[in-house]
Every structure is written in structure tokens, then in C-alpha cells.
mmCIF file of N, CA and C in Angstrom:
data_model
loop_
_atom_site.group_PDB
_atom_site.id
_atom_site.type_symbol
_atom_site.label_atom_id
_atom_site.label_comp_id
_atom_site.label_asym_id
_atom_site.label_seq_id
_atom_site.Cartn_x
_atom_site.Cartn_y
_atom_site.Cartn_z
ATOM 1 N N UNK A 12 0.818 -1.197 0.000
ATOM 2 C CA UNK A 12 0.000 0.000 0.000
ATOM 3 C C UNK A 12 0.863 1.261 0.000
ATOM 4 N N UNK A 13 1.987 1.224 0.693
ATOM 5 C CA UNK A 13 2.836 2.414 0.744
ATOM 6 C C UNK A 13 3.422 2.734 -0.634
ATOM 7 N N UNK A 14 3.720 1.717 -1.430
ATOM 8 C CA UNK A 14 4.225 1.976 -2.773
ATOM 9 C C UNK A 14 3.144 2.616 -3.640
ATOM 10 N N UNK A 15 1.915 2.163 -3.469
ATOM 11 C CA UNK A 15 0.790 2.758 -4.191
ATOM 12 C C UNK A 15 0.670 4.240 -3.850
ATOM 13 N N UNK A 16 0.795 4.573 -2.576
ATOM 14 C CA UNK A 16 0.696 5.972 -2.146
ATOM 15 C C UNK A 16 1.860 6.804 -2.671
ATOM 16 N N UNK A 17 3.043 6.202 -2.769
ATOM 17 C CA UNK A 17 4.190 6.900 -3.364
ATOM 18 C C UNK A 17 3.892 7.283 -4.810
ATOM 19 N N UNK A 18 3.328 6.337 -5.556
ATOM 20 C CA UNK A 18 2.999 6.603 -6.958
ATOM 21 C C UNK A 18 1.911 7.674 -7.055
ATOM 22 N N UNK A 19 0.892 7.577 -6.198
ATOM 23 C CA UNK A 19 -0.192 8.572 -6.218
ATOM 24 C C UNK A 19 0.321 9.971 -5.882
ATOM 25 N N UNK A 20 1.137 10.079 -4.839
ATOM 26 C CA UNK A 20 1.681 11.383 -4.450
ATOM 27 C C UNK A 20 2.562 11.948 -5.562
ATOM 28 N N UNK A 21 3.427 11.112 -6.104
ATOM 29 C CA UNK A 21 4.284 11.562 -7.201
ATOM 30 C C UNK A 21 3.475 11.943 -8.419
ATOM 31 N N UNK A 22 2.428 11.176 -8.718
ATOM 32 C CA UNK A 22 1.587 11.467 -9.872
ATOM 33 C C UNK A 22 0.921 12.832 -9.768
ATOM 34 N N UNK A 23 0.490 13.188 -8.565
ATOM 35 C CA UNK A 23 -0.124 14.503 -8.354
ATOM 36 C C UNK A 23 0.897 15.612 -8.611
ATOM 37 N N UNK A 24 2.106 15.414 -8.126
ATOM 38 C CA UNK A 24 3.170 16.406 -8.352
ATOM 39 C C UNK A 24 3.479 16.517 -9.845
ATOM 40 N N UNK A 25 3.584 15.368 -10.510
ATOM 41 C CA UNK A 25 3.893 15.372 -11.941
ATOM 42 C C UNK A 25 2.807 16.012 -12.784
ATOM 43 N N UNK A 26 1.546 15.704 -12.472
ATOM 44 C CA UNK A 26 0.439 16.292 -13.235
ATOM 45 C C UNK A 26 0.389 17.801 -13.039
ATOM 46 N N UNK A 27 0.591 18.246 -11.816
ATOM 47 C CA UNK A 27 0.615 19.684 -11.555
ATOM 48 C C UNK A 27 1.762 20.373 -12.272
ATOM 49 N N UNK A 28 2.898 19.715 -12.280
ATOM 50 C CA UNK A 28 4.071 20.275 -12.963
ATOM 51 C C UNK A 28 3.828 20.349 -14.468
ATOM 52 N N UNK A 29 3.210 19.312 -15.021
ATOM 53 C CA UNK A 29 2.883 19.326 -16.452
ATOM 54 C C UNK A 29 2.000 20.523 -16.773
ATOM 55 N N UNK A 30 1.003 20.776 -15.957
ATOM 56 C CA UNK A 30 0.111 21.917 -16.162
ATOM 57 C C UNK A 30 0.897 23.231 -16.123
ATOM 58 N N UNK A 31 1.761 23.377 -15.141
ATOM 59 C CA UNK A 31 2.542 24.616 -15.010
ATOM 60 C C UNK A 31 3.474 24.831 -16.203
ATOM 61 N N UNK A 32 4.158 23.770 -16.639
ATOM 62 C CA UNK A 32 5.073 23.887 -17.776
ATOM 63 C C UNK A 32 4.301 24.204 -19.052
ATOM 64 N N UNK A 33 3.191 23.519 -19.283
ATOM 65 C CA UNK A 33 2.402 23.763 -20.494
ATOM 66 C C UNK A 33 1.824 25.173 -20.498
ATOM 67 N N UNK A 34 1.375 25.642 -19.351
ATOM 68 C CA UNK A 34 0.830 26.997 -19.252
ATOM 69 C C UNK A 34 1.926 28.028 -19.483
ATOM 70 N N UNK A 35 3.074 27.821 -18.874
ATOM 71 C CA UNK A 35 4.211 28.723 -19.078
ATOM 72 C C UNK A 35 4.584 28.794 -20.551
ATOM 73 N N UNK A 36 4.658 27.625 -21.198
ATOM 74 C CA UNK A 36 5.051 27.591 -22.611
ATOM 75 C C UNK A 36 4.024 28.309 -23.482
ATOM 76 N N UNK A 37 2.755 28.143 -23.183
ATOM 77 C CA UNK A 37 1.717 28.814 -23.982
ATOM 78 C C UNK A 37 1.834 30.326 -23.854
ATOM 79 N N UNK A 38 2.072 30.816 -22.641
ATOM 80 C CA UNK A 38 2.184 32.261 -22.409
ATOM 81 C C UNK A 38 3.463 32.817 -23.027
ATOM 82 N N UNK A 39 4.572 32.133 -22.817
ATOM 83 C CA UNK A 39 5.879 32.638 -23.253
ATOM 84 C C UNK A 39 6.193 32.353 -24.718
ATOM 85 N N UNK A 40 5.734 31.199 -25.218
ATOM 86 C CA UNK A 40 6.152 30.756 -26.551
ATOM 87 C C UNK A 40 5.029 30.752 -27.579
ATOM 88 N N UNK A 41 3.801 30.960 -27.139
ATOM 89 C CA UNK A 41 2.672 30.990 -28.064
ATOM 90 C C UNK A 41 1.957 29.658 -28.152
ATOM 91 N N UNK A 42 0.832 29.697 -28.859
ATOM 92 C CA UNK A 42 -0.013 28.507 -28.973
ATOM 93 C C UNK A 42 -0.178 28.018 -30.413
ATOM 94 N N UNK A 43 0.626 28.552 -31.335
ATOM 95 C CA UNK A 43 0.503 28.140 -32.729
ATOM 96 C C UNK A 43 1.067 26.740 -32.979
ATOM 97 N N UNK A 44 1.837 26.225 -32.038
ATOM 98 C CA UNK A 44 2.435 24.889 -32.104
ATOM 99 C C UNK A 44 2.452 24.360 -30.674
ATOM 100 N N UNK A 45 2.222 23.067 -30.463
ATOM 101 C CA UNK A 45 2.156 22.530 -29.092
ATOM 102 C C UNK A 45 3.531 22.442 -28.417
ATOM 103 N N UNK A 46 4.154 23.586 -28.214
ATOM 104 C CA UNK A 46 5.495 23.631 -27.622
ATOM 105 C C UNK A 46 5.515 23.105 -26.192
ATOM 106 N N UNK A 47 4.452 23.381 -25.444
ATOM 107 C CA UNK A 47 4.392 22.906 -24.065
ATOM 108 C C UNK A 47 4.408 21.389 -23.985
ATOM 109 N N UNK A 48 3.626 20.748 -24.822
ATOM 110 C CA UNK A 48 3.595 19.286 -24.853
ATOM 111 C C UNK A 48 4.942 18.736 -25.288
ATOM 112 N N UNK A 49 5.529 19.341 -26.289
ATOM 113 C CA UNK A 49 6.846 18.914 -26.748
ATOM 114 C C UNK A 49 7.880 19.073 -25.636
ATOM 115 N N UNK A 50 7.842 20.189 -24.945
ATOM 116 C CA UNK A 50 8.772 20.433 -23.844
ATOM 117 C C UNK A 50 8.577 19.416 -22.725
ATOM 118 N N UNK A 51 7.340 19.139 -22.365
ATOM 119 C CA UNK A 51 7.048 18.153 -21.320
ATOM 120 C C UNK A 51 7.532 16.767 -21.744
ATOM 121 N N UNK A 52 7.227 16.363 -22.964
ATOM 122 C CA UNK A 52 7.633 15.037 -23.427
ATOM 123 C C UNK A 52 9.146 14.893 -23.503
ATOM 124 N N UNK A 53 9.826 15.902 -23.981
ATOM 125 C CA UNK A 53 11.287 15.834 -24.096
ATOM 126 C C UNK A 53 11.953 15.829 -22.720
ATOM 127 N N UNK A 54 11.523 16.726 -21.840
ATOM 128 C CA UNK A 54 12.141 16.763 -20.510
ATOM 129 C C UNK A 54 11.775 15.521 -19.707
ATOM 130 N N UNK A 55 10.554 15.048 -19.847
ATOM 131 C CA UNK A 55 10.148 13.826 -19.152
ATOM 132 C C UNK A 55 10.932 12.618 -19.629
ATOM 133 N N UNK A 56 11.156 12.527 -20.926
ATOM 134 C CA UNK A 56 11.937 11.417 -21.480
ATOM 135 C C UNK A 56 13.372 11.453 -20.970
ATOM 136 N N UNK A 57 13.956 12.642 -20.944
ATOM 137 C CA UNK A 57 15.316 12.783 -20.416
ATOM 138 C C UNK A 57 15.372 12.365 -18.949
ATOM 139 N N UNK A 58 14.461 12.888 -18.149
ATOM 140 C CA UNK A 58 14.496 12.619 -16.711
ATOM 141 C C UNK A 58 14.220 11.163 -16.376
ATOM 142 N N UNK A 59 13.284 10.516 -17.080
ATOM 143 C CA UNK A 59 13.020 9.105 -16.791
ATOM 144 C C UNK A 59 14.203 8.239 -17.192
ATOM 145 N N UNK A 60 14.822 8.545 -18.325
ATOM 146 C CA UNK A 60 16.018 7.800 -18.723
ATOM 147 C C UNK A 60 17.129 7.982 -17.692
ATOM 148 N N UNK A 61 17.240 9.172 -17.144
ATOM 149 C CA UNK A 61 18.228 9.442 -16.103
ATOM 150 C C UNK A 61 17.936 8.608 -14.857
ATOM 151 N N UNK A 62 16.691 8.575 -14.429
ATOM 152 C CA UNK A 62 16.309 7.789 -13.252
ATOM 153 C C UNK A 62 16.569 6.303 -13.486
ATOM 154 N N UNK A 63 16.220 5.808 -14.670
ATOM 155 C CA UNK A 63 16.436 4.398 -14.997
ATOM 156 C C UNK A 63 17.924 4.062 -14.997
ATOM 157 N N UNK A 64 18.755 4.986 -15.456
ATOM 158 C CA UNK A 64 20.196 4.733 -15.568
ATOM 159 C C UNK A 64 20.906 4.761 -14.214
ATOM 160 N N UNK A 65 20.315 5.378 -13.207
ATOM 161 C CA UNK A 65 20.962 5.442 -11.892
ATOM 162 C C UNK A 65 20.975 4.064 -11.243
ATOM 163 N N UNK A 66 22.098 3.706 -10.694
ATOM 164 C CA UNK A 66 22.247 2.398 -10.057
ATOM 165 C C UNK A 66 21.340 2.305 -8.834
ATOM 166 N N UNK A 67 20.897 1.077 -8.513
ATOM 167 C CA UNK A 67 20.045 0.890 -7.331
ATOM 168 C C UNK A 67 20.669 1.425 -6.045
ATOM 169 N N UNK A 68 21.988 1.423 -5.914
ATOM 170 C CA UNK A 68 22.624 1.958 -4.716
ATOM 171 C C UNK A 68 22.541 3.472 -4.624
ATOM 172 N N UNK A 69 22.347 4.124 -5.767
ATOM 173 C CA UNK A 69 22.266 5.585 -5.805
ATOM 174 C C UNK A 69 20.846 6.048 -5.478
ATOM 175 N N UNK A 70 19.865 5.334 -5.984
ATOM 176 C CA UNK A 70 18.457 5.665 -5.774
ATOM 177 C C UNK A 70 17.748 4.411 -5.261
ATOM 178 N N UNK A 71 17.065 4.526 -4.136
ATOM 179 C CA UNK A 71 16.347 3.376 -3.568
ATOM 180 C C UNK A 71 15.198 2.962 -4.483
ATOM 181 N N UNK A 72 14.708 1.762 -4.299
ATOM 182 C CA UNK A 72 13.587 1.267 -5.099
ATOM 183 C C UNK A 72 12.350 2.139 -4.901
ATOM 184 N N UNK A 73 12.098 2.556 -3.671
ATOM 185 C CA UNK A 73 10.945 3.423 -3.411
ATOM 186 C C UNK A 73 11.106 4.779 -4.080
ATOM 187 N N UNK A 74 12.309 5.344 -4.025
ATOM 188 C CA UNK A 74 12.543 6.640 -4.661
ATOM 189 C C UNK A 74 12.417 6.512 -6.178
ATOM 190 N N UNK A 75 12.907 5.419 -6.737
ATOM 191 C CA UNK A 75 12.782 5.180 -8.178
ATOM 192 C C UNK A 75 11.301 5.095 -8.566
ATOM 193 N N UNK A 76 10.509 4.429 -7.744
ATOM 194 C CA UNK A 76 9.071 4.305 -7.981
ATOM 195 C C UNK A 76 8.388 5.673 -7.890
ATOM 196 N N UNK A 77 8.724 6.434 -6.856
ATOM 197 C CA UNK A 77 8.159 7.768 -6.654
ATOM 198 C C UNK A 77 8.500 8.693 -7.823
ATOM 199 N N UNK A 78 9.768 8.685 -8.223
ATOM 200 C CA UNK A 78 10.209 9.553 -9.317
ATOM 201 C C UNK A 78 9.712 9.063 -10.677
ATOM 202 N N UNK A 79 9.896 7.766 -10.950
ATOM 203 C CA UNK A 79 9.581 7.225 -12.274
ATOM 204 C C UNK A 79 8.095 7.063 -12.533
ATOM 205 N N UNK A 80 7.473 6.119 -11.816
ATOM 206 C CA UNK A 80 6.042 5.863 -12.032
ATOM 207 C C UNK A 80 5.189 6.997 -11.491
ATOM 208 N N UNK A 81 5.651 7.642 -10.412
ATOM 209 C CA UNK A 81 4.884 8.715 -9.798
ATOM 210 C C UNK A 81 5.017 10.040 -10.511
ATOM 211 N N UNK A 82 6.071 10.774 -10.178
ATOM 212 C CA UNK A 82 6.222 12.132 -10.730
ATOM 213 C C UNK A 82 6.279 12.126 -12.254
ATOM 214 N N UNK A 83 7.178 11.329 -12.812
ATOM 215 C CA UNK A 83 7.329 11.367 -14.272
ATOM 216 C C UNK A 83 6.180 10.668 -14.985
ATOM 217 N N UNK A 84 5.548 9.701 -14.330
ATOM 218 C CA UNK A 84 4.347 9.088 -14.892
ATOM 219 C C UNK A 84 3.197 10.085 -14.959
ATOM 220 N N UNK A 85 3.091 10.940 -13.943
ATOM 221 C CA UNK A 85 2.071 11.984 -13.962
ATOM 222 C C UNK A 85 2.434 13.137 -14.879
ATOM 223 N N UNK A 86 3.720 13.369 -15.010
ATOM 224 C CA UNK A 86 4.211 14.454 -15.858
ATOM 225 C C UNK A 86 3.991 14.127 -17.331
ATOM 226 N N UNK A 87 4.341 12.919 -17.724
ATOM 227 C CA UNK A 87 4.143 12.493 -19.110
ATOM 228 C C UNK A 87 4.218 10.985 -19.214
ATOM 229 N N UNK A 88 3.241 10.365 -19.854
ATOM 230 C CA UNK A 88 3.351 8.930 -20.103
ATOM 231 C C UNK A 88 4.244 8.658 -21.307
ATOM 232 N N UNK A 89 4.501 9.682 -22.089
ATOM 233 C CA UNK A 89 5.404 9.501 -23.223
ATOM 234 C C UNK A 89 6.782 9.075 -22.740
ATOM 235 N N UNK A 90 7.185 9.567 -21.577
ATOM 236 C CA UNK A 90 8.508 9.213 -21.062
ATOM 237 C C UNK A 90 8.614 7.714 -20.815
ATOM 238 N N UNK A 91 7.540 7.080 -20.359
ATOM 239 C CA UNK A 91 7.543 5.625 -20.154
ATOM 240 C C UNK A 91 7.677 4.903 -21.488
ATOM 241 N N UNK A 92 6.911 5.335 -22.460
ATOM 242 C CA UNK A 92 6.999 4.752 -23.803
ATOM 243 C C UNK A 92 8.422 4.884 -24.351
ATOM 244 N N UNK A 93 8.998 6.055 -24.177
ATOM 245 C CA UNK A 93 10.354 6.292 -24.659
ATOM 246 C C UNK A 93 11.362 5.403 -23.934
ATOM 247 N N UNK A 94 11.254 5.315 -22.610
ATOM 248 C CA UNK A 94 12.190 4.493 -21.827
ATOM 249 C C UNK A 94 12.083 3.025 -22.219
ATOM 250 N N UNK A 95 10.864 2.550 -22.438
ATOM 251 C CA UNK A 95 10.677 1.147 -22.831
ATOM 252 C C UNK A 95 11.250 0.889 -24.222
ATOM 253 N N UNK A 96 11.070 1.828 -25.132
ATOM 254 C CA UNK A 96 11.629 1.684 -26.476
ATOM 255 C C UNK A 96 13.155 1.713 -26.422
ATOM 256 N N UNK A 97 13.712 2.612 -25.621
ATOM 257 C CA UNK A 97 15.167 2.661 -25.445
ATOM 258 C C UNK A 97 15.705 1.370 -24.828
ATOM 259 N N UNK A 98 14.967 0.810 -23.885
ATOM 260 C CA UNK A 98 15.390 -0.455 -23.262
ATOM 261 C C UNK A 98 15.424 -1.579 -24.298
ATOM 262 N N UNK A 99 14.471 -1.610 -25.197
ATOM 263 C CA UNK A 99 14.475 -2.616 -26.263
ATOM 264 C C UNK A 99 15.683 -2.418 -27.176
ATOM 265 N N UNK A 100 15.960 -1.179 -27.527
ATOM 266 C CA UNK A 100 17.137 -0.898 -28.358
ATOM 267 C C UNK A 100 18.421 -1.282 -27.638
ATOM 268 N N UNK A 101 18.521 -0.859 -26.392
ATOM 269 C CA UNK A 101 19.716 -1.131 -25.595
ATOM 270 C C UNK A 101 19.890 -2.629 -25.345
ATOM 271 N N UNK A 102 18.799 -3.351 -25.292
ATOM 272 C CA UNK A 102 18.844 -4.789 -25.068
ATOM 273 C C UNK A 102 19.065 -5.602 -26.334
ATOM 274 N N UNK A 103 19.312 -4.914 -27.448
ATOM 275 C CA UNK A 103 19.604 -5.621 -28.695
ATOM 276 C C UNK A 103 18.381 -6.082 -29.464
ATOM 277 N N UNK A 104 17.247 -5.427 -29.264
ATOM 278 C CA UNK A 104 16.018 -5.802 -29.968
ATOM 279 C C UNK A 104 15.476 -4.640 -30.801
ATOM 280 N N UNK A 105 16.206 -4.259 -31.860
ATOM 281 C CA UNK A 105 15.765 -3.109 -32.654
ATOM 282 C C UNK A 105 14.420 -3.325 -33.346
ATOM 283 N N UNK A 106 14.117 -4.563 -33.703
ATOM 284 C CA UNK A 106 12.837 -4.819 -34.372
ATOM 285 C C UNK A 106 11.675 -4.665 -33.393
ATOM 286 N N UNK A 107 11.875 -5.103 -32.161
ATOM 287 C CA UNK A 107 10.832 -4.906 -31.152
ATOM 288 C C UNK A 107 10.679 -3.423 -30.823
ATOM 289 N N UNK A 108 11.782 -2.693 -30.792
ATOM 290 C CA UNK A 108 11.720 -1.250 -30.558
ATOM 291 C C UNK A 108 10.939 -0.574 -31.682
ATOM 292 N N UNK A 109 11.218 -0.967 -32.916
ATOM 293 C CA UNK A 109 10.508 -0.396 -34.063
ATOM 294 C C UNK A 109 9.026 -0.764 -34.023
ATOM 295 N N UNK A 110 8.737 -1.997 -33.620
ATOM 296 C CA UNK A 110 7.339 -2.421 -33.506
ATOM 297 C C UNK A 110 6.624 -1.611 -32.427
ATOM 298 N N UNK A 111 7.287 -1.419 -31.291
ATOM 299 C CA UNK A 111 6.691 -0.631 -30.218
ATOM 300 C C UNK A 111 6.422 0.797 -30.680
ATOM 301 N N UNK A 112 7.379 1.373 -31.359
ATOM 302 C CA UNK A 112 7.233 2.730 -31.884
ATOM 303 C C UNK A 112 6.055 2.813 -32.853
ATOM 304 N N UNK A 113 6.034 1.926 -33.817
ATOM 305 C CA UNK A 113 4.997 1.947 -34.851
ATOM 306 C C UNK A 113 3.619 1.660 -34.267
ATOM 307 N N UNK A 114 3.524 0.600 -33.458
ATOM 308 C CA UNK A 114 2.224 0.240 -32.903
ATOM 309 C C UNK A 114 1.697 1.311 -31.951
ATOM 310 N N UNK A 115 2.580 1.938 -31.211
ATOM 311 C CA UNK A 115 2.135 2.977 -30.294
ATOM 312 C C UNK A 115 1.640 4.203 -31.043
ATOM 313 N N UNK A 116 2.425 4.686 -31.993
ATOM 314 C CA UNK A 116 2.030 5.895 -32.723
ATOM 315 C C UNK A 116 0.772 5.640 -33.546
ATOM 316 N N UNK A 117 0.780 4.578 -34.329
ATOM 317 C CA UNK A 117 -0.371 4.297 -35.187
ATOM 318 C C UNK A 117 -1.570 3.865 -34.339
ATOM 319 N N UNK A 118 -1.319 2.993 -33.368
ATOM 320 C CA UNK A 118 -2.419 2.508 -32.522
ATOM 321 C C UNK A 118 -3.088 3.629 -31.749
ATOM 322 N N UNK A 119 -2.297 4.532 -31.192
ATOM 323 C CA UNK A 119 -2.872 5.653 -30.444
ATOM 324 C C UNK A 119 -3.597 6.629 -31.359
ATOM 325 N N UNK A 120 -3.087 6.821 -32.555
ATOM 326 C CA UNK A 120 -3.772 7.683 -33.512
ATOM 327 C C UNK A 120 -5.128 7.071 -33.880
ATOM 328 N N UNK A 121 -5.158 5.774 -34.165
ATOM 329 C CA UNK A 121 -6.409 5.091 -34.498
ATOM 330 C C UNK A 121 -7.372 5.138 -33.311
ATOM 331 N N UNK A 122 -6.857 4.879 -32.108
ATOM 332 C CA UNK A 122 -7.711 4.940 -30.917
ATOM 333 C C UNK A 122 -8.266 6.349 -30.723
ATOM 334 N N UNK A 123 -7.441 7.353 -30.959
ATOM 335 C CA UNK A 123 -7.902 8.734 -30.850
ATOM 336 C C UNK A 123 -8.974 9.063 -31.875
ATOM 337 N N UNK A 124 -8.788 8.593 -33.097
ATOM 338 C CA UNK A 124 -9.805 8.810 -34.130
ATOM 339 C C UNK A 124 -11.106 8.106 -33.763
ATOM 340 N N UNK A 125 -11.005 6.900 -33.205
ATOM 341 C CA UNK A 125 -12.196 6.170 -32.774
ATOM 342 C C UNK A 125 -12.892 6.908 -31.637
ATOM 343 N N UNK A 126 -12.119 7.425 -30.688
ATOM 344 C CA UNK A 126 -12.702 8.188 -29.590
ATOM 345 C C UNK A 126 -13.376 9.459 -30.073
ATOM 346 N N UNK A 127 -12.746 10.123 -31.027
ATOM 347 C CA UNK A 127 -13.331 11.328 -31.614
ATOM 348 C C UNK A 127 -14.657 10.998 -32.291
ATOM 349 N N UNK A 128 -14.673 9.913 -33.065
ATOM 350 C CA UNK A 128 -15.906 9.496 -33.752
ATOM 351 C C UNK A 128 -16.982 9.109 -32.741
ATOM 352 N N UNK A 129 -16.598 8.397 -31.691
ATOM 353 C CA UNK A 129 -17.573 7.994 -30.667
ATOM 354 C C UNK A 129 -18.139 9.222 -29.949
ATOM 355 N N UNK A 130 -17.279 10.168 -29.631
ATOM 356 C CA UNK A 130 -17.746 11.384 -28.977
ATOM 357 C C UNK A 130 -18.688 12.178 -29.849
ATOM 358 N N UNK A 131 -18.386 12.259 -31.106
ATOM 359 C CA UNK A 131 -19.273 12.970 -32.042
ATOM 360 C C UNK A 131 -20.598 12.246 -32.190
ATOM 361 N N UNK A 132 -20.543 10.907 -32.225
ATOM 362 C CA UNK A 132 -21.771 10.113 -32.340
ATOM 363 C C UNK A 132 -22.624 10.299 -31.109
ATOM 364 N N UNK A 133 -22.012 10.296 -29.921
ATOM 365 C CA UNK A 133 -22.756 10.462 -28.678
ATOM 366 C C UNK A 133 -23.357 11.867 -28.550
ATOM 367 N N UNK A 134 -22.728 12.834 -29.197
ATOM 368 C CA UNK A 134 -23.189 14.223 -29.104
ATOM 369 C C UNK A 134 -24.366 14.512 -30.048
ATOM 370 N N UNK A 135 -24.745 13.534 -30.856
ATOM 371 C CA UNK A 135 -25.840 13.759 -31.805
ATOM 372 C C UNK A 135 -27.151 13.969 -31.116
#
């Protein structure tokens, strides 16, 4: 139960941080391009890869859970996708990495289109 609470607490911090970064980017950089989302995804990917690369003696399992699944999971789920794809590449499975990349991008786009269609149908 304590690990669950670590993830929940971290997730709240990450989600709030995502909101602040996206809002800052919209005000400072404009809204003609999703710069805030790009900034969140890039920084989240960097930070999760950093957390994953730290040895267990440097970061405890609970802290890794709080930072990775909690804060960075709430900040961006793209960072998890990126870390998993990097792990496949690093583990010598480039075809699985490519499959993960392709299935995630195409699958999420198709799911989003289906959700959009369902929402429009329900709004009739």
C-alpha cells in the first residue's frame, strides 16, 4: 500500500508540474504549435532515462518508484513509452523497438480517431 501511495503522491506532483510547464510555454512561446507538450515530453523522457540509468545503490527502489512511475508518470506517459523503447534498443532488440514505436504511434492515432468518432456520435 505504501508503494501505491508513493505513486499517487508523485503522480499529483507530476500532473501539476505538467500543467505549469504547459501553461508557461503557452504564455511565453505561443499557442501556434504545441510547444508545451513537446517540452514536457522531451524533458520527461530525459528525466526518466536518467532515473532508470541510476544504479540501485544511488536511488532506492521506493525513490525510483516515486520519481519514475509517480512524478514522471504523472508528468508524461510519453517518457515511459520512450524508456521502454530505449530499453528494447539497448537490449539488442531493434525490431521490437521499431514495432513498439509503430504500434504505439499508429495505434494511439487510431484509438484517438475512434474516440473522436464515438464522442461525435454520442453528441448527436
